[in-house]
Amino acid sequence: MILKSHCHKKVVIDTSVILYDALAVKTFRKTDIYIPLPVIEEIDRFKRDMGENGRNARQFSRFMDTLRSRGSLTKGARLEDTNSYVYVNVLSDYKSYLAPQLDSKKADNQILGMALFLQQQFPSSSLEIISKDINLRVKSDVFGLKSRDYDPDRIADIEDMYSGVRRLKVKKTRLDQFFNEGFILPESEKFLANQYVIMESGKQKALGRYDKKQNKVLPLLSNGTPIWRVQARNPEQNFAFDALLNPNILFVSLVGKAGTGKTLLALASGLYKTMDEGAYKRLLVSRPVFPMGRDIGYLPGDIEQKLNPWMQPVFDGLEFIMGMGKKASRLTRDLVDQGLLSIEPLAYIRGRSIPQQYLIVDEAQNLTPHEIKTIITRAGMGTKVVLTGDCYQIDNPYVDASTSGLTYSVEKFKGQEIAAHVSLKKGERSELAELGANLL
């Protein structure tokens, strides 16, 4: 088998990459991109999946069909925008390139065998396996092959993620000005739009938000009064309320560990803006359907009964806000019946236009950057989008803390005038919950 070469740099793409990003091949420049035939076979099995994997599989198949019409995939079909070439190849004998301990019938091992064959064919070229499968990357290293994760949007370290909050030591005269006049002007400090500030002078402290248009640090909108029975208990929760209640901030991201109040603050603010102020026609709450640990299989009943286990955390939050017992459940049902409150899975959001709604997406850490883009681009005129999640509690096997769509959106929207972000640090659910989050 003799392969044609166009570029010095060569990569072998794994199935996991395509399921994460259907058009991943477009991210490589001046590269020979090899897609082993077993990958095409695996993608074919995902085409009927109704989730994001299925959509990516179908999109990739359509893209490859279009590419096939432009040139031979076995000889390399050129991508004009990137000057790369895409190949689909198959080996007649994978065993001769693999160790005896490896099953040559497994797709991952066949991908590995193809990479070893390419290394033999093009010894002077730069070759890498691109995979989100950790075990495949480990096996690649054993065979002396370079490999890496597919991470075009990865941030260097999750700990370096933008927090949205800044502590600032100020002179007492500036703090007095802030209390008396309701603002301070930046001096040597440089702030990002809607960055929150904790100003300290000795034992005195004040909280503010930088308004880029006015070039001032202003007091928070939330003045400490409870919103639908929810009281801010720390500076970060006050910042969150300010962002959630501000009509000029259309995109809010709240990140924090379990018990920091992300969902509760968002629900209370959404109810206030929708029911009390009438600023939005509806409060729409959604979350991705990902089980924690082993799934319990198919659930009986109609669509509402099937969704109840997944949406129960949202109902728990609403029950706390409205008061415990049957009265809270009845109030929630009344709001749903009146069309003021809608709770639904993210699977139904694609293709919709959502105007004049307060949209909360809970557990957003399980979403890919592409899914986050799909959600945000559904927002119509007058809609506010709130993402909440914990980047250390990810159940989606295709993303991690650095490549999660939530992390991605925080970094991309950083400094935008219609966006704000707050990282909540302190757990307020209970002493036990806070200790568990810190110790376990």
Short mmCIF file of C-alpha atoms in Angstrom, two decimals:
data_model
loop_
_atom_site.label_atom_id
_atom_site.label_comp_id
_atom_site.label_asym_id
_atom_site.label_seq_id
_atom_site.Cartn_x
_atom_site.Cartn_y
_atom_site.Cartn_z
CA MET A 1 0.00 0.00 0.00
CA ILE A 2 1.56 3.30 -1.15
CA LEU A 3 0.14 6.57 0.14
CA LYS A 4 0.52 9.99 -1.40
CA SER A 5 1.87 12.81 0.76
CA HIS A 6 1.07 16.51 0.41
CA CYS A 7 2.15 18.03 3.74
CA HIS A 8 5.00 17.45 6.18
CA LYS A 9 2.67 17.56 9.18
CA LYS A 10 0.34 14.55 9.55
CA VAL A 11 -2.39 13.71 12.05
CA VAL A 12 -4.61 10.69 12.64
CA ILE A 13 -8.10 11.61 13.89
CA ASP A 14 -9.95 9.46 16.41
CA THR A 15 -13.75 9.00 16.57
CA SER A 16 -13.97 10.87 19.88
CA VAL A 17 -12.70 14.05 18.22
CA ILE A 18 -15.43 13.99 15.56
CA LEU A 19 -18.13 13.35 18.15
CA TYR A 20 -16.84 16.39 20.04
CA ASP A 21 -16.48 18.63 16.96
CA ALA A 22 -17.94 17.46 13.64
CA LEU A 23 -15.75 19.87 11.66
CA ALA A 24 -12.54 19.31 13.61
CA VAL A 25 -10.62 18.67 10.37
CA LYS A 26 -11.04 22.36 9.52
CA THR A 27 -8.94 23.41 12.51
CA PHE A 28 -5.69 21.96 11.11
CA ARG A 29 -3.60 24.01 8.66
CA LYS A 30 -1.20 22.63 6.04
CA THR A 31 -1.71 19.13 7.40
CA ASP A 32 -2.37 15.68 5.96
CA ILE A 33 -5.38 14.50 7.98
CA TYR A 34 -5.92 10.74 8.06
CA ILE A 35 -9.25 9.26 9.08
CA PRO A 36 -8.97 5.45 9.36
CA LEU A 37 -11.93 3.53 7.94
CA PRO A 38 -12.82 2.11 11.41
CA VAL A 39 -13.58 5.71 12.44
CA ILE A 40 -16.09 6.02 9.57
CA GLU A 41 -17.64 2.74 10.74
CA GLU A 42 -17.95 4.00 14.32
CA ILE A 43 -19.42 7.32 13.17
CA ASP A 44 -22.02 5.40 11.16
CA ARG A 45 -23.20 3.68 14.34
CA PHE A 46 -23.74 7.05 16.03
CA LYS A 47 -25.83 8.59 13.22
CA ARG A 48 -29.15 7.52 14.73
CA ASP A 49 -28.32 8.88 18.16
CA MET A 50 -30.75 11.71 19.03
CA GLY A 51 -28.22 13.58 21.19
CA GLU A 52 -25.26 15.81 20.36
CA ASN A 53 -23.15 12.80 19.33
CA GLY A 54 -25.72 11.87 16.71
CA ARG A 55 -25.91 15.41 15.37
CA ASN A 56 -22.15 15.63 15.09
CA ALA A 57 -22.01 12.22 13.40
CA ARG A 58 -24.60 13.27 10.81
CA GLN A 59 -22.92 16.62 10.19
CA PHE A 60 -19.55 14.93 9.72
CA SER A 61 -21.06 12.43 7.27
CA ARG A 62 -22.58 15.23 5.19
CA PHE A 63 -19.30 17.12 5.23
CA MET A 64 -17.35 14.07 4.08
CA ASP A 65 -19.85 13.43 1.29
CA THR A 66 -19.38 17.00 0.07
CA LEU A 67 -15.61 16.61 0.32
CA ARG A 68 -15.75 13.34 -1.61
CA SER A 69 -17.35 15.14 -4.55
CA ARG A 70 -14.33 17.45 -4.76
CA GLY A 71 -11.66 14.78 -4.99
CA SER A 72 -10.53 11.30 -4.06
CA LEU A 73 -10.45 10.68 -0.31
CA THR A 74 -7.95 7.85 -0.75
CA LYS A 75 -5.54 10.21 -2.56
CA GLY A 76 -6.34 13.21 -0.38
CA ALA A 77 -9.18 15.72 -0.81
CA ARG A 78 -8.01 19.30 -0.39
CA LEU A 79 -9.52 21.75 2.08
CA GLU A 80 -9.07 25.08 0.33
CA ASP A 81 -9.41 27.29 3.43
CA THR A 82 -6.63 25.53 5.36
CA ASN A 83 -4.47 23.99 2.58
CA SER A 84 -4.88 20.65 4.30
CA TYR A 85 -5.73 17.27 2.76
CA VAL A 86 -8.20 14.72 4.15
CA TYR A 87 -7.65 10.99 3.59
CA VAL A 88 -9.78 7.96 4.43
CA ASN A 89 -7.64 4.83 4.50
CA VAL A 90 -7.86 1.18 5.53
CA LEU A 91 -5.17 -1.42 6.20
CA SER A 92 -5.66 -5.01 5.12
CA ASP A 93 -3.57 -6.28 8.02
CA TYR A 94 -3.47 -4.40 11.33
CA LYS A 95 -1.95 -7.31 13.27
CA SER A 96 1.48 -6.88 11.74
CA TYR A 97 1.75 -3.38 13.25
CA LEU A 98 0.34 -4.19 16.69
CA ALA A 99 1.69 -6.06 19.69
CA PRO A 100 0.23 -9.59 20.10
CA GLN A 101 -1.53 -8.54 23.33
CA LEU A 102 -3.75 -6.06 21.45
CA ASP A 103 -6.98 -7.15 19.79
CA SER A 104 -6.68 -6.10 16.15
CA LYS A 105 -10.48 -6.16 15.77
CA LYS A 106 -10.98 -3.22 18.14
CA ALA A 107 -11.41 0.15 16.43
CA ASP A 108 -9.00 1.97 18.76
CA ASN A 109 -6.27 -0.58 18.04
CA GLN A 110 -6.92 -0.33 14.31
CA ILE A 111 -6.51 3.45 14.57
CA LEU A 112 -3.24 2.82 16.41
CA GLY A 113 -2.17 0.35 13.70
CA MET A 114 -2.87 2.93 11.00
CA ALA A 115 -0.72 5.48 12.82
CA LEU A 116 2.14 2.97 13.12
CA PHE A 117 1.84 2.22 9.41
CA LEU A 118 1.98 5.95 8.56
CA GLN A 119 5.03 6.37 10.78
CA GLN A 120 6.74 3.63 8.80
CA GLN A 121 5.64 5.11 5.45
CA PHE A 122 6.70 8.68 6.27
CA PRO A 123 9.58 8.46 8.79
CA SER A 124 10.71 12.05 8.22
CA SER A 125 7.23 13.58 8.73
CA SER A 126 5.72 14.95 11.93
CA LEU A 127 2.97 12.53 12.97
CA GLU A 128 0.43 12.82 15.84
CA ILE A 129 -2.67 10.96 16.95
CA ILE A 130 -5.42 13.40 17.91
CA SER A 131 -7.84 11.85 20.38
CA LYS A 132 -10.00 12.73 23.36
CA ASP A 133 -9.67 9.10 24.47
CA ILE A 134 -7.09 9.03 27.29
CA ASN A 135 -6.43 5.29 26.94
CA LEU A 136 -5.66 5.63 23.24
CA ARG A 137 -3.20 8.41 24.02
CA VAL A 138 -1.57 6.20 26.66
CA LYS A 139 -1.24 3.30 24.20
CA SER A 140 0.20 5.69 21.60
CA ASP A 141 2.91 6.67 24.05
CA VAL A 142 3.74 2.99 24.67
CA PHE A 143 4.34 2.53 20.93
CA GLY A 144 6.44 5.67 20.66
CA LEU A 145 3.80 7.72 18.86
CA LYS A 146 3.08 11.36 19.61
CA SER A 147 -0.49 12.02 20.69
CA ARG A 148 -2.51 14.84 22.21
CA ASP A 149 -6.00 15.82 23.19
CA TYR A 150 -8.15 17.78 20.76
CA ASP A 151 -8.46 21.06 22.61
CA PRO A 152 -8.75 24.11 20.35
CA ASP A 153 -10.59 26.02 23.08
CA ARG A 154 -8.82 24.72 26.18
CA ILE A 155 -7.65 27.21 28.77
CA ALA A 156 -4.24 26.52 30.27
CA ASP A 157 -5.49 25.81 33.78
CA ILE A 158 -8.99 25.84 35.21
CA GLU A 159 -7.59 27.64 38.27
CA ASP A 160 -6.64 30.55 35.96
CA MET A 161 -10.20 31.00 34.73
CA TYR A 162 -11.52 34.54 34.98
CA SER A 163 -13.23 34.95 38.36
CA GLY A 164 -15.13 38.15 37.57
CA VAL A 165 -14.12 39.58 40.97
CA ARG A 166 -11.19 41.77 42.01
CA ARG A 167 -10.01 42.87 45.45
CA LEU A 168 -8.72 46.42 45.66
CA LYS A 169 -6.95 48.31 48.46
CA VAL A 170 -8.08 51.95 48.36
CA LYS A 171 -7.49 55.10 50.37
CA LYS A 172 -10.15 56.03 52.91
CA THR A 173 -10.94 59.21 50.94
CA ARG A 174 -11.88 57.15 47.87
CA LEU A 175 -14.05 54.83 49.94
CA ASP A 176 -15.76 57.87 51.51
CA GLN A 177 -16.37 59.26 48.02
CA PHE A 178 -17.94 55.95 46.97
CA PHE A 179 -20.34 56.02 49.95
CA ASN A 180 -21.19 59.73 49.60
CA GLU A 181 -21.31 60.21 45.82
CA GLY A 182 -22.18 56.69 44.70
CA PHE A 183 -19.14 56.08 42.51
CA ILE A 184 -15.36 56.25 42.23
CA LEU A 185 -13.27 56.77 39.11
CA PRO A 186 -10.45 54.37 38.25
CA GLU A 187 -7.01 55.77 38.90
CA SER A 188 -4.17 53.49 37.87
CA GLU A 189 -6.43 50.42 37.93
CA LYS A 190 -7.62 48.75 34.75
CA PHE A 191 -10.96 46.97 34.94
CA LEU A 192 -12.88 44.76 32.55
CA ALA A 193 -16.49 45.61 31.72
CA ASN A 194 -18.82 44.50 34.54
CA GLN A 195 -15.95 43.30 36.69
CA TYR A 196 -16.93 43.22 40.36
CA VAL A 197 -14.77 44.95 42.94
CA ILE A 198 -14.28 44.46 46.67
CA MET A 199 -12.81 47.76 47.86
CA GLU A 200 -11.05 47.70 51.23
CA SER A 201 -9.62 50.42 53.43
CA GLY A 202 -8.58 49.14 56.82
CA LYS A 203 -11.63 47.42 58.28
CA GLN A 204 -14.03 49.23 55.98
CA LYS A 205 -15.24 47.45 52.87
CA ALA A 206 -17.50 48.28 49.92
CA LEU A 207 -18.78 46.29 46.95
CA GLY A 208 -19.08 47.69 43.44
CA ARG A 209 -19.23 46.95 39.72
CA TYR A 210 -17.18 48.65 37.01
CA ASP A 211 -19.39 50.26 34.36
CA LYS A 212 -17.36 50.61 31.17
CA LYS A 213 -19.66 53.16 29.49
CA GLN A 214 -19.49 55.54 32.44
CA ASN A 215 -15.92 54.53 33.36
CA LYS A 216 -16.96 54.34 37.00
CA VAL A 217 -17.15 51.80 39.79
CA LEU A 218 -20.81 51.91 40.84
CA PRO A 219 -22.71 50.45 43.80
CA LEU A 220 -24.53 47.16 43.31
CA LEU A 221 -28.19 47.09 42.27
CA SER A 222 -28.94 44.55 44.99
CA ASN A 223 -29.08 46.37 48.32
CA GLY A 224 -29.14 43.31 50.56
CA THR A 225 -32.92 42.85 50.59
CA PRO A 226 -34.10 39.25 50.00
CA ILE A 227 -35.28 38.32 46.51
CA TRP A 228 -38.14 35.79 46.71
CA ARG A 229 -37.00 34.67 50.18
CA VAL A 230 -33.39 34.27 49.06
CA GLN A 231 -30.87 36.43 50.95
CA ALA A 232 -27.29 36.97 49.72
CA ARG A 233 -24.91 35.74 52.42
CA ASN A 234 -21.50 36.73 51.05
CA PRO A 235 -19.97 39.26 48.61
CA GLU A 236 -19.98 36.85 45.65
CA GLN A 237 -23.70 36.15 46.09
CA ASN A 238 -24.33 39.91 46.16
CA PHE A 239 -22.37 40.21 42.91
CA ALA A 240 -24.41 37.38 41.42
CA PHE A 241 -27.68 39.10 42.32
CA ASP A 242 -26.43 42.35 40.74
CA ALA A 243 -25.62 40.60 37.45
CA LEU A 244 -28.84 38.57 37.48
CA LEU A 245 -31.05 41.62 38.13
CA ASN A 246 -29.27 44.11 35.84
CA PRO A 247 -31.37 44.63 32.66
CA ASN A 248 -28.30 45.75 30.69
CA ILE A 249 -26.43 42.49 31.32
CA LEU A 250 -27.85 39.92 28.92
CA PHE A 251 -25.43 37.05 29.57
CA VAL A 252 -24.48 35.85 33.04
CA SER A 253 -22.29 32.89 34.00
CA LEU A 254 -22.14 31.61 37.57
CA VAL A 255 -19.50 29.03 38.47
CA GLY A 256 -19.04 27.45 41.86
CA LYS A 257 -18.90 24.22 43.82
CA ALA A 258 -21.95 22.47 45.21
CA GLY A 259 -23.91 24.54 47.72
CA THR A 260 -22.71 28.00 46.69
CA GLY A 261 -26.23 28.99 45.64
CA LYS A 262 -25.80 29.27 41.86
CA THR A 263 -29.16 27.76 40.88
CA LEU A 264 -31.08 29.24 43.79
CA LEU A 265 -29.87 32.80 43.08
CA ALA A 266 -30.68 32.42 39.39
CA LEU A 267 -34.18 31.03 40.05
CA ALA A 268 -35.03 33.74 42.59
CA SER A 269 -33.82 36.48 40.25
CA GLY A 270 -35.68 34.98 37.30
CA LEU A 271 -38.92 34.80 39.29
CA TYR A 272 -38.50 38.39 40.47
CA LYS A 273 -37.79 39.77 36.98
CA THR A 274 -40.62 37.76 35.43
CA MET A 275 -43.36 37.79 38.07
CA ASP A 276 -42.72 41.00 40.03
CA GLU A 277 -41.28 43.35 37.41
CA GLY A 278 -42.81 41.80 34.29
CA ALA A 279 -39.55 42.42 32.42
CA TYR A 280 -39.78 39.00 30.74
CA LYS A 281 -42.71 36.99 29.42
CA ARG A 282 -41.51 33.71 30.87
CA LEU A 283 -38.89 32.09 33.09
CA LEU A 284 -37.45 29.17 31.09
CA VAL A 285 -35.28 26.72 33.06
CA SER A 286 -33.37 23.97 31.30
CA ARG A 287 -30.58 21.53 31.94
CA PRO A 288 -28.75 18.79 30.01
CA VAL A 289 -29.78 15.21 30.73
CA PHE A 290 -26.67 13.46 32.08
CA PRO A 291 -26.87 10.81 34.81
CA MET A 292 -24.41 10.84 37.72
CA GLY A 293 -22.77 7.42 37.79
CA ARG A 294 -24.59 4.37 36.39
CA ASP A 295 -27.84 5.13 34.59
CA ILE A 296 -31.03 3.44 35.82
CA GLY A 297 -32.26 2.76 32.29
CA TYR A 298 -35.60 3.62 30.70
CA LEU A 299 -38.19 5.36 32.85
CA PRO A 300 -41.96 4.68 32.67
CA GLY A 301 -44.69 7.22 32.03
CA ASP A 302 -45.30 10.16 29.72
CA ILE A 303 -42.68 12.78 28.82
CA GLU A 304 -43.34 14.82 31.98
CA GLN A 305 -42.93 11.78 34.23
CA LYS A 306 -39.75 10.73 32.43
CA LEU A 307 -38.22 14.18 32.88
CA ASN A 308 -39.11 14.62 36.57
CA PRO A 309 -35.97 12.82 37.91
CA TRP A 310 -33.70 14.98 35.74
CA MET A 311 -35.48 18.23 36.58
CA GLN A 312 -35.97 17.51 40.30
CA PRO A 313 -33.06 19.76 41.39
CA VAL A 314 -34.86 22.67 39.73
CA PHE A 315 -38.12 21.77 41.50
CA ASP A 316 -36.19 21.51 44.79
CA GLY A 317 -34.91 25.05 44.31
CA LEU A 318 -38.38 26.38 43.48
CA GLU A 319 -39.83 24.59 46.52
CA PHE A 320 -37.24 26.27 48.77
CA ILE A 321 -37.97 29.68 47.29
CA MET A 322 -41.75 29.38 47.52
CA GLY A 323 -41.85 27.58 50.85
CA MET A 324 -41.98 23.91 51.73
CA GLY A 325 -44.94 21.62 51.32
CA LYS A 326 -47.91 21.22 49.02
CA LYS A 327 -48.47 24.97 48.72
CA ALA A 328 -45.08 25.41 46.99
CA SER A 329 -45.83 22.55 44.61
CA ARG A 330 -49.22 24.06 43.79
CA LEU A 331 -47.70 27.51 43.16
CA THR A 332 -45.12 26.01 40.82
CA ARG A 333 -47.84 24.14 38.94
CA ASP A 334 -49.94 27.33 38.68
CA LEU A 335 -47.00 29.23 37.18
CA VAL A 336 -46.44 26.43 34.66
CA ASP A 337 -50.14 26.34 33.74
CA GLN A 338 -50.16 30.12 33.25
CA GLY A 339 -47.18 29.89 30.91
CA LEU A 340 -44.99 32.05 33.17
CA LEU A 341 -42.65 29.20 34.06
CA SER A 342 -41.35 26.47 31.76
CA ILE A 343 -38.99 23.66 32.77
CA GLU A 344 -37.66 21.52 29.94
CA PRO A 345 -34.57 19.61 28.78
CA LEU A 346 -32.03 21.16 26.45
CA ALA A 347 -32.79 18.52 23.80
CA TYR A 348 -35.82 20.60 22.77
CA ILE A 349 -34.06 23.95 22.40
CA ARG A 350 -32.37 23.42 19.02
CA GLY A 351 -33.97 25.32 16.16
CA ARG A 352 -36.06 27.57 18.41
CA SER A 353 -36.11 31.33 18.73
CA ILE A 354 -36.58 32.46 22.34
CA PRO A 355 -37.60 36.14 22.68
CA GLN A 356 -38.39 38.06 25.88
CA GLN A 357 -37.51 35.20 28.23
CA TYR A 358 -35.29 34.74 31.25
CA LEU A 359 -33.39 31.57 30.27
CA ILE A 360 -31.50 29.64 32.95
CA VAL A 361 -29.32 26.72 31.86
CA ASP A 362 -28.36 24.68 34.92
CA GLU A 363 -25.45 22.18 35.00
CA ALA A 364 -23.93 23.94 31.98
CA GLN A 365 -20.52 22.40 32.72
CA ASN A 366 -21.69 19.26 30.89
CA LEU A 367 -22.11 21.12 27.60
CA THR A 368 -19.59 21.41 24.77
CA PRO A 369 -18.62 24.81 23.34
CA HIS A 370 -20.75 23.99 20.29
CA GLU A 371 -23.79 23.28 22.46
CA ILE A 372 -23.27 26.54 24.38
CA LYS A 373 -23.16 28.39 21.05
CA THR A 374 -26.40 26.68 19.99
CA ILE A 375 -28.11 27.83 23.19
CA ILE A 376 -26.91 31.43 23.12
CA THR A 377 -27.79 31.86 19.45
CA ARG A 378 -31.40 30.88 20.28
CA ALA A 379 -31.79 34.08 22.33
CA GLY A 380 -34.21 36.51 20.70
CA MET A 381 -34.77 40.19 21.42
CA GLY A 382 -35.07 40.94 25.12
CA THR A 383 -33.87 37.52 26.32
CA LYS A 384 -31.37 37.07 29.12
CA VAL A 385 -29.24 33.90 29.28
CA VAL A 386 -27.87 32.60 32.59
CA LEU A 387 -25.45 29.66 32.74
CA THR A 388 -24.73 27.94 36.05
CA GLY A 389 -22.44 25.03 36.82
CA ASP A 390 -19.51 23.48 38.63
CA CYS A 391 -16.54 22.79 36.36
CA TYR A 392 -15.30 20.10 38.77
CA GLN A 393 -18.48 18.00 38.51
CA ILE A 394 -18.62 16.99 34.86
CA ASP A 395 -20.58 13.90 33.80
CA ASN A 396 -20.12 14.29 30.04
CA PRO A 397 -17.31 11.89 28.95
CA TYR A 398 -16.39 14.14 26.01
CA VAL A 399 -15.46 17.28 27.96
CA ASP A 400 -13.32 18.11 30.97
CA ALA A 401 -12.89 21.18 33.17
CA SER A 402 -10.69 22.94 30.62
CA THR A 403 -12.77 22.18 27.51
CA SER A 404 -16.27 22.52 29.00
CA GLY A 405 -18.56 24.90 27.17
CA LEU A 406 -19.13 26.74 30.44
CA THR A 407 -15.42 27.44 30.89
CA TYR A 408 -15.19 28.35 27.20
CA SER A 409 -18.04 30.87 27.41
CA VAL A 410 -16.62 32.51 30.55
CA GLU A 411 -13.33 33.23 28.77
CA LYS A 412 -14.93 34.28 25.47
CA PHE A 413 -17.45 36.70 27.05
CA LYS A 414 -14.90 38.16 29.47
CA GLY A 415 -14.91 41.97 29.19
CA GLN A 416 -18.03 42.23 26.99
CA GLU A 417 -20.35 45.09 27.98
CA ILE A 418 -23.49 42.93 28.03
CA ALA A 419 -21.90 40.04 29.96
CA ALA A 420 -20.89 39.38 33.55
CA HIS A 421 -19.33 36.46 35.39
CA VAL A 422 -19.05 35.55 39.06
CA SER A 423 -17.14 32.66 40.62
CA LEU A 424 -18.83 31.75 43.89
CA LYS A 425 -16.43 30.36 46.47
CA LYS A 426 -18.23 29.83 49.77
CA GLY A 427 -20.85 27.13 50.22
CA GLU A 428 -23.99 28.27 52.02
CA ARG A 429 -26.18 25.15 51.78
CA SER A 430 -25.15 23.74 55.14
CA GLU A 431 -22.07 23.20 57.27
CA LEU A 432 -22.02 19.53 56.25
CA ALA A 433 -22.34 20.30 52.51
CA GLU A 434 -19.53 22.87 52.69
CA LEU A 435 -17.24 20.49 54.56
CA GLY A 436 -18.01 17.69 52.10
CA ALA A 437 -17.29 19.93 49.09
CA ASN A 438 -13.94 20.95 50.58
CA LEU A 439 -12.78 17.58 51.90
CA LEU A 440 -14.05 15.03 49.40
#
